[in-house]
mmCIF file of C-alpha atoms in Angstrom:
data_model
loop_
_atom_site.group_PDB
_atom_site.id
_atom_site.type_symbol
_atom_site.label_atom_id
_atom_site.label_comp_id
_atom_site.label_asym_id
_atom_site.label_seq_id
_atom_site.Cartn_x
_atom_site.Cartn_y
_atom_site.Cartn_z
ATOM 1 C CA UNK A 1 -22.811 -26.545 6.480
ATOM 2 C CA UNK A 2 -21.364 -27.922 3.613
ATOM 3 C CA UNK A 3 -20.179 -31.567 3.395
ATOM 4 C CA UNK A 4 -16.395 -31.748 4.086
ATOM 5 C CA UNK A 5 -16.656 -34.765 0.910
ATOM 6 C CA UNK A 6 -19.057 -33.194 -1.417
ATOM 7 C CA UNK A 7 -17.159 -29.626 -0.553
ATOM 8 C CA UNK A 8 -14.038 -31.471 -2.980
ATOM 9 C CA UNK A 9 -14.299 -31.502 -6.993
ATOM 10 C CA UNK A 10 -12.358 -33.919 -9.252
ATOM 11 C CA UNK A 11 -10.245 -31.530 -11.476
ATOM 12 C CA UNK A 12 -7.364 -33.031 -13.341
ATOM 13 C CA UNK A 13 -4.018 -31.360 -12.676
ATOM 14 C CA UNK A 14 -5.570 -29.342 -10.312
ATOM 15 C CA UNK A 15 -5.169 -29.894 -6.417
ATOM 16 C CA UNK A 16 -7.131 -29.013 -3.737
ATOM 17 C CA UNK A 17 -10.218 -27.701 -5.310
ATOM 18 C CA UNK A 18 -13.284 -27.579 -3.624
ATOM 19 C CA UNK A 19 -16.228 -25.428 -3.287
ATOM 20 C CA UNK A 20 -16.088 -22.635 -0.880
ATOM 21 C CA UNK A 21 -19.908 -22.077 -0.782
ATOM 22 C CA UNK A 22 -22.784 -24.052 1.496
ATOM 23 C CA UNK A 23 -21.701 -21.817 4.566
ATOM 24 C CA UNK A 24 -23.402 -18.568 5.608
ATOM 25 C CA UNK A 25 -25.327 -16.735 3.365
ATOM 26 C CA UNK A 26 -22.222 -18.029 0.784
ATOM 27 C CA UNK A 27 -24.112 -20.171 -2.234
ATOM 28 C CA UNK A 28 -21.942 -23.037 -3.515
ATOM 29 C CA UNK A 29 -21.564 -22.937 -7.299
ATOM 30 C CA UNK A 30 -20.640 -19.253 -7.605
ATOM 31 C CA UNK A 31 -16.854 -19.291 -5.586
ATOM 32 C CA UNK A 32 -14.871 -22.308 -6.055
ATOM 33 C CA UNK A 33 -10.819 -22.390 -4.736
ATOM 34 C CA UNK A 34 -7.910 -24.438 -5.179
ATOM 35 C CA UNK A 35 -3.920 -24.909 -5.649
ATOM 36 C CA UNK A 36 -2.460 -23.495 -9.358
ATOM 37 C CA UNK A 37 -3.413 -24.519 -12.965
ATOM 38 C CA UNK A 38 -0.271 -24.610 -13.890
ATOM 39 C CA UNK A 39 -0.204 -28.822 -14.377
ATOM 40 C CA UNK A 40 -4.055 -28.547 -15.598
ATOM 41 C CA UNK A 41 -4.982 -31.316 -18.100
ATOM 42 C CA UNK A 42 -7.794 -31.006 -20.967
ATOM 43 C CA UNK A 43 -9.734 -33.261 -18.996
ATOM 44 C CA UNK A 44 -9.798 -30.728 -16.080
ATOM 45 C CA UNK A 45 -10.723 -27.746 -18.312
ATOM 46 C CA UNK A 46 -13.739 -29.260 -19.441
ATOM 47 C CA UNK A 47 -14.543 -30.188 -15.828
ATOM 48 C CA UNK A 48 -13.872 -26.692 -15.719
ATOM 49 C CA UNK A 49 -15.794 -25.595 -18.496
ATOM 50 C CA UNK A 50 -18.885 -27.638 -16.984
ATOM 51 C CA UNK A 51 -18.397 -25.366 -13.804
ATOM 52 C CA UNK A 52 -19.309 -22.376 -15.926
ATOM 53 C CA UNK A 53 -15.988 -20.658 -14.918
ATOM 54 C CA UNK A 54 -15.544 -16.799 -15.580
ATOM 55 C CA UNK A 55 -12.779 -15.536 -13.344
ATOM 56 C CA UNK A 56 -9.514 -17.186 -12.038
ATOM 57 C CA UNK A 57 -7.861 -15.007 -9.476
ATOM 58 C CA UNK A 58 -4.740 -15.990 -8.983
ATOM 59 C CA UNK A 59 -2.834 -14.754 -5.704
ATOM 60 C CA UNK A 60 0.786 -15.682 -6.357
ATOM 61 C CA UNK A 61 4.269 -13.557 -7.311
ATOM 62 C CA UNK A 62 5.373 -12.795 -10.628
ATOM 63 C CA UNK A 63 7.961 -15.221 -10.216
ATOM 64 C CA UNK A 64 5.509 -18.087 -9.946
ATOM 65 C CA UNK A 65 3.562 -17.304 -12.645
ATOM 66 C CA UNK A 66 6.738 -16.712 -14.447
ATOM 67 C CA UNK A 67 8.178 -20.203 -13.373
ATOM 68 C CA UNK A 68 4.567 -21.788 -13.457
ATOM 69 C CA UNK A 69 2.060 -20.643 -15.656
ATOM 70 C CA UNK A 70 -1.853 -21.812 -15.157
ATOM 71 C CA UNK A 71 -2.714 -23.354 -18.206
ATOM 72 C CA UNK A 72 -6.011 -22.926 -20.348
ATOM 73 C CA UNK A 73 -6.464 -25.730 -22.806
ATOM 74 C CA UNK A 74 -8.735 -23.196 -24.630
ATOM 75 C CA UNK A 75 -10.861 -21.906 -21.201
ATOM 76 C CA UNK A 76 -11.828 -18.488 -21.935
ATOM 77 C CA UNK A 77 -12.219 -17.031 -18.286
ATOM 78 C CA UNK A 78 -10.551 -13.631 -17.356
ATOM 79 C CA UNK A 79 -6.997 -14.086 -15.183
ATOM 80 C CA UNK A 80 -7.037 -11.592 -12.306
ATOM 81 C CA UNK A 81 -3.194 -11.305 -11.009
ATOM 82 C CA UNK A 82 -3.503 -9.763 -7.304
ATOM 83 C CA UNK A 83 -0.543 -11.382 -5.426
ATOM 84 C CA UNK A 84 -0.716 -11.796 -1.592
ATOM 85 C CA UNK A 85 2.818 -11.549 -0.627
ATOM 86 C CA UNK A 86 5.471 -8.684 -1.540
ATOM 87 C CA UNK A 87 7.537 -9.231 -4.629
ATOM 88 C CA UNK A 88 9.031 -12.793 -4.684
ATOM 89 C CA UNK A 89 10.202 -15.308 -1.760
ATOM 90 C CA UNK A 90 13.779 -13.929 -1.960
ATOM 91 C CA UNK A 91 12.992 -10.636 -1.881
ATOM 92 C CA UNK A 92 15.841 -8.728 0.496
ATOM 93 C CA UNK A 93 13.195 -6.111 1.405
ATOM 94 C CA UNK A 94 10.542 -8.145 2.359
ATOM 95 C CA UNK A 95 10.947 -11.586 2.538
ATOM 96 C CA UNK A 96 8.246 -14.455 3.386
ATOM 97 C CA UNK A 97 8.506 -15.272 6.767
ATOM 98 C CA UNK A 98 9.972 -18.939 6.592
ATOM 99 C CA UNK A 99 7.973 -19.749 10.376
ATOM 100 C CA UNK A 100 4.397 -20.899 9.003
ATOM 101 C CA UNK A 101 3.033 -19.437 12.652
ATOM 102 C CA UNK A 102 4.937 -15.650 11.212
ATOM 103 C CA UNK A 103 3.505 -16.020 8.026
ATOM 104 C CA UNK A 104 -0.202 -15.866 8.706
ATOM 105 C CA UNK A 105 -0.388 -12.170 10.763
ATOM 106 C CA UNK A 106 2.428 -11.273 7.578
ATOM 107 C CA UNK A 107 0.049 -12.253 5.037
ATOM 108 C CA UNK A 108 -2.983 -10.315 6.814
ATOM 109 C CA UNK A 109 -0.704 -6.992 7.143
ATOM 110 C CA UNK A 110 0.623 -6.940 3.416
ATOM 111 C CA UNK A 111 -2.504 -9.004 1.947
ATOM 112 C CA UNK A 112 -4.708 -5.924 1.979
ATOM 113 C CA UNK A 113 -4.939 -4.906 -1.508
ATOM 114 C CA UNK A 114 -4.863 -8.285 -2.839
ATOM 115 C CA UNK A 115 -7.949 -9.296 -0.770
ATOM 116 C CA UNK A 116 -9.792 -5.932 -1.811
ATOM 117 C CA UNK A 117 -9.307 -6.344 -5.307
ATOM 118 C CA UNK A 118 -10.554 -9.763 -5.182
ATOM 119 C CA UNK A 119 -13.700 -8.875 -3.041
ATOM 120 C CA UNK A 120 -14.174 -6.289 -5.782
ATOM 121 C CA UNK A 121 -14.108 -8.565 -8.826
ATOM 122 C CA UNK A 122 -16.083 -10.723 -7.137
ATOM 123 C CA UNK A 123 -18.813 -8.461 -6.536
ATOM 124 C CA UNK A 124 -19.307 -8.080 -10.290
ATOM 125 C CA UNK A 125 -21.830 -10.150 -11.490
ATOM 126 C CA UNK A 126 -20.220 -11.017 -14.741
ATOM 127 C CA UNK A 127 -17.561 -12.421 -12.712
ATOM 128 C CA UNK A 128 -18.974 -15.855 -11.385
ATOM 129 C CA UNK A 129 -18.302 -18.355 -10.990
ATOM 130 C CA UNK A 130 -14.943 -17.785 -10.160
ATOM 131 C CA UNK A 131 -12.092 -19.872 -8.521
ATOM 132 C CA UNK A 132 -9.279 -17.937 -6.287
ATOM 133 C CA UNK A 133 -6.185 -19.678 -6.154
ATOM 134 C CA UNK A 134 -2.041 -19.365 -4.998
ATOM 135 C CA UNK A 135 0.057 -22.492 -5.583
ATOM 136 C CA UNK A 136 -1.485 -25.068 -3.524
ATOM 137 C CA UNK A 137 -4.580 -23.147 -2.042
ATOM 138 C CA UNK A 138 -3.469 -23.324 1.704
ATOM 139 C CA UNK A 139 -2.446 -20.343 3.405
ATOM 140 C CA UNK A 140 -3.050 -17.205 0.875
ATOM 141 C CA UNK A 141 -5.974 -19.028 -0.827
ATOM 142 C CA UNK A 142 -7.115 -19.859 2.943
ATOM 143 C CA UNK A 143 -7.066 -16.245 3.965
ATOM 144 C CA UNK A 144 -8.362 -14.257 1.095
ATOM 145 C CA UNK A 145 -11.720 -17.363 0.999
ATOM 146 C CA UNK A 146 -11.802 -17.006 4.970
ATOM 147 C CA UNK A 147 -12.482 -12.844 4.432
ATOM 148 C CA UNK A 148 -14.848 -13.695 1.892
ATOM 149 C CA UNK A 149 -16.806 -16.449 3.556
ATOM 150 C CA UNK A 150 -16.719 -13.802 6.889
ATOM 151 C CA UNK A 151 -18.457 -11.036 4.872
ATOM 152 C CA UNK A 152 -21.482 -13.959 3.617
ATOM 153 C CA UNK A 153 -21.872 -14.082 7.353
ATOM 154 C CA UNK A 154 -19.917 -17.532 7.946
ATOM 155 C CA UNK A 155 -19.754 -18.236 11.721
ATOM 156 C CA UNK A 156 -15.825 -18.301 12.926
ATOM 157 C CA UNK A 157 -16.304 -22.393 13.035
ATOM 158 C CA UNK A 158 -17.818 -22.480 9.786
ATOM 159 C CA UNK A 159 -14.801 -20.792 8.788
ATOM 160 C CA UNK A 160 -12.499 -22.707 10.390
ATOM 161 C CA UNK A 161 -13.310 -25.929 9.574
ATOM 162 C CA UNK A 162 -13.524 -25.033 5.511
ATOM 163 C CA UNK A 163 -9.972 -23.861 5.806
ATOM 164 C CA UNK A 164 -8.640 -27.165 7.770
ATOM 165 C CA UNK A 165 -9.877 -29.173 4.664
ATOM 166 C CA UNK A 166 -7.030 -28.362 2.627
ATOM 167 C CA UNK A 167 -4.978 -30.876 5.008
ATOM 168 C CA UNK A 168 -7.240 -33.701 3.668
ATOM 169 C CA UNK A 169 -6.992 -31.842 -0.654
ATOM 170 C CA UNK A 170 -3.209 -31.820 0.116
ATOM 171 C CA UNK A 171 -2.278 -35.178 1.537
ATOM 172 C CA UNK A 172 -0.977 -33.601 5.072
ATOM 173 C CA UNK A 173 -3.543 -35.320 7.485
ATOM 174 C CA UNK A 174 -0.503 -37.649 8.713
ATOM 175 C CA UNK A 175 1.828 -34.648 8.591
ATOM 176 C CA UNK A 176 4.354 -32.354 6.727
ATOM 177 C CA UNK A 177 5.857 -33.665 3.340
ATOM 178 C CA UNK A 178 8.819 -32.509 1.283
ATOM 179 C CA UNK A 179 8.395 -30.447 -2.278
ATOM 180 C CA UNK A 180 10.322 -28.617 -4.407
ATOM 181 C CA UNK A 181 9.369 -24.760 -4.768
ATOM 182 C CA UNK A 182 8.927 -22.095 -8.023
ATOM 183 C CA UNK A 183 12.869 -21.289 -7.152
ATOM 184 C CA UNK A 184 13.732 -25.333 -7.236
ATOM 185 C CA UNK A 185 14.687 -25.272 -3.211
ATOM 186 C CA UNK A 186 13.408 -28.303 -1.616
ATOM 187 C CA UNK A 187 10.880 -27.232 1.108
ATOM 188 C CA UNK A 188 8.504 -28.910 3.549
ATOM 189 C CA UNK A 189 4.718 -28.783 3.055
ATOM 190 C CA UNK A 190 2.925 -28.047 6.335
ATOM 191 C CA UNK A 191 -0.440 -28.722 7.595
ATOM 192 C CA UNK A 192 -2.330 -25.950 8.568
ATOM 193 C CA UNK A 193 -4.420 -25.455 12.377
ATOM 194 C CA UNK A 194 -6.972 -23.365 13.727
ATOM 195 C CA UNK A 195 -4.869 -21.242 15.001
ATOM 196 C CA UNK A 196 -3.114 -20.133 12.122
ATOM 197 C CA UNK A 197 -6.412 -18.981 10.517
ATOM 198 C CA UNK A 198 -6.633 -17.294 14.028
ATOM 199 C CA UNK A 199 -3.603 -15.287 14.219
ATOM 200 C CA UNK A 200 -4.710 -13.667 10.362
ATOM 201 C CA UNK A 201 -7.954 -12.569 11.628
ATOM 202 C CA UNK A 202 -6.948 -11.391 15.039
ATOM 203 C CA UNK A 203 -4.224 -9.336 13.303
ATOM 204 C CA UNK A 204 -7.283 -7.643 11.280
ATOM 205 C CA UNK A 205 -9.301 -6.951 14.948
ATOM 206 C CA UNK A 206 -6.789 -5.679 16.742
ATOM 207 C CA UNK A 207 -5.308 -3.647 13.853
ATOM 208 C CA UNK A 208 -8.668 -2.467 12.199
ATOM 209 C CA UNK A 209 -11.583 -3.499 14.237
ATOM 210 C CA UNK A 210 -13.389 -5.876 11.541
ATOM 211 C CA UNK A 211 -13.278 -7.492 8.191
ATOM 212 C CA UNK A 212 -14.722 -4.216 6.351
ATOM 213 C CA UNK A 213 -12.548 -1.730 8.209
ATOM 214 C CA UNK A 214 -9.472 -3.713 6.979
ATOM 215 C CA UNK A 215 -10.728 -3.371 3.444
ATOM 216 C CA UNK A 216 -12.087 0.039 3.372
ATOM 217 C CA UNK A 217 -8.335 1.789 3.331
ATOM 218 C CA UNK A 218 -8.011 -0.466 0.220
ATOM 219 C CA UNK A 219 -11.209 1.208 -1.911
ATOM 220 C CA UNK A 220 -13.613 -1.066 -0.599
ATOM 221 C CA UNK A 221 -16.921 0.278 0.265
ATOM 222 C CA UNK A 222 -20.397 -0.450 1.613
ATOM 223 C CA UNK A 223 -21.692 -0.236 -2.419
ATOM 224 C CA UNK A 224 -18.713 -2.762 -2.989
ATOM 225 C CA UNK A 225 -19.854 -5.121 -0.036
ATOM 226 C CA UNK A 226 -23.746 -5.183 -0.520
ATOM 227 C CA UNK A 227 -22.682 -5.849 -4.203
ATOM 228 C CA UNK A 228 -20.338 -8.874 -2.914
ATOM 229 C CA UNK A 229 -23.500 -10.570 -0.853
ATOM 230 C CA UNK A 230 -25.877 -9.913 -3.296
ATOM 231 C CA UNK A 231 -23.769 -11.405 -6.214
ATOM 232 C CA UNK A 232 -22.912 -14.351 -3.729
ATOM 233 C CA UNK A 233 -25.908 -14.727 -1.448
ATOM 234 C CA UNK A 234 -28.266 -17.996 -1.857
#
């Protein structure tokens, strides 16, 4: 299991980044995740760089990319835009659920596609090593790695305990803390639990029955998924 310490990389402007590899059949090196680029410093993109980046999927609205765009500093890789959530915070339709305990089975019933097409760019070869990201790398990043790291055969535990690391990348071991949003509203930052995680992937089973029946609707195939663990294996 991988190191909860050597799990975390040093990337300038970048928070929360970390390997998401060293559990199940999952190799570390090849899938990498973390908050936005969007206050990325040179320094960071030739951290970057070193990494041997190719892809940078990027799981947030319009808006936020709109309000905060990743930054390059000359990194080549290829942008996939696959956003987790409907439309925008705001949106009248279908807003985000402000409850952090509504927002995880939310983001597993509308997160579908998002999570398909990234398990389908990531079973390209040419694609790694690749870094999926939303603002901070919390909750959507959390979900969309937890799917991943589930079809490399990562026990439920194994799992678990990768997502709860992002309390210790974001500063919220002692708690919630204040920050402004993409929209400039001043919200709070909260950690997350196990049981958040749990309500996302119990939505899945009792909805779908498993990880790949909850992708297949979406395109995803068996081709796609013994692509995905061969690209990503060790």
């Amino acid at each position: 299991m991988t190191d909860a310490i050597d799990a975390f990389i040093d990337i300038p402007g970048v928070r929360n980044f970390r390997d998401a590899g060293g559990i199940g059949a999952l190799r570390r090196g090849v899938l990498y995740r973390s908050g936005s680029f969007h206050t990325l410093t040179e320094e960071g993109a030739r951290r970057l760089k070193a990494l041997g980046l190719r892809t940078v999927v990027d799981l947030r609205s319009a808006f936020e990319l709109e309000v905060w765009p990743d930054l390059r500093h000359g990194l080549d890789h290829e942008t996939l835009h696959v956003p987790t959530l409907p439309a925008d915070r705001e949106d009248d339709e279908h807003p985000w659920p402000e409850d952090q305990a509504a927002l995880y089975p939310f983001m597993a019933r509308t997160g579908g596609p998002s999570i398909a097409a990234t398990v389908r760019r990531l079973a390209a070869p040419e694609a790694v090593p690749a870094v999926v990201h939303c603002a901070v790398g919390k909750d959507r990043t959390g979900l969309t790695v937890a799917v991943v790291q589930s079809l490399l055969g990562a026990s439920e535990a194994e799992i678990t305990a990768d997502f709860l690391r992002s309390n210790a990348g974001l500063g919220l071991l002692d708690g919630p803390t204040p920050y402004v949003d993409e929209t400039g509203t001043e919200r709070v930052s909260r950690p997350v639990s196990a049981a958040l995680l749990a309500s996302s992937l119990a939505w899945i089973e009792t909805h779908h029955g498993s990880v790949p029946a909850y992708l297949a609707p979406h395109g995803i195939t068996d081709a796609d998924l013994t692509a995905l663990r061969t690209n990503l294996s060790a």
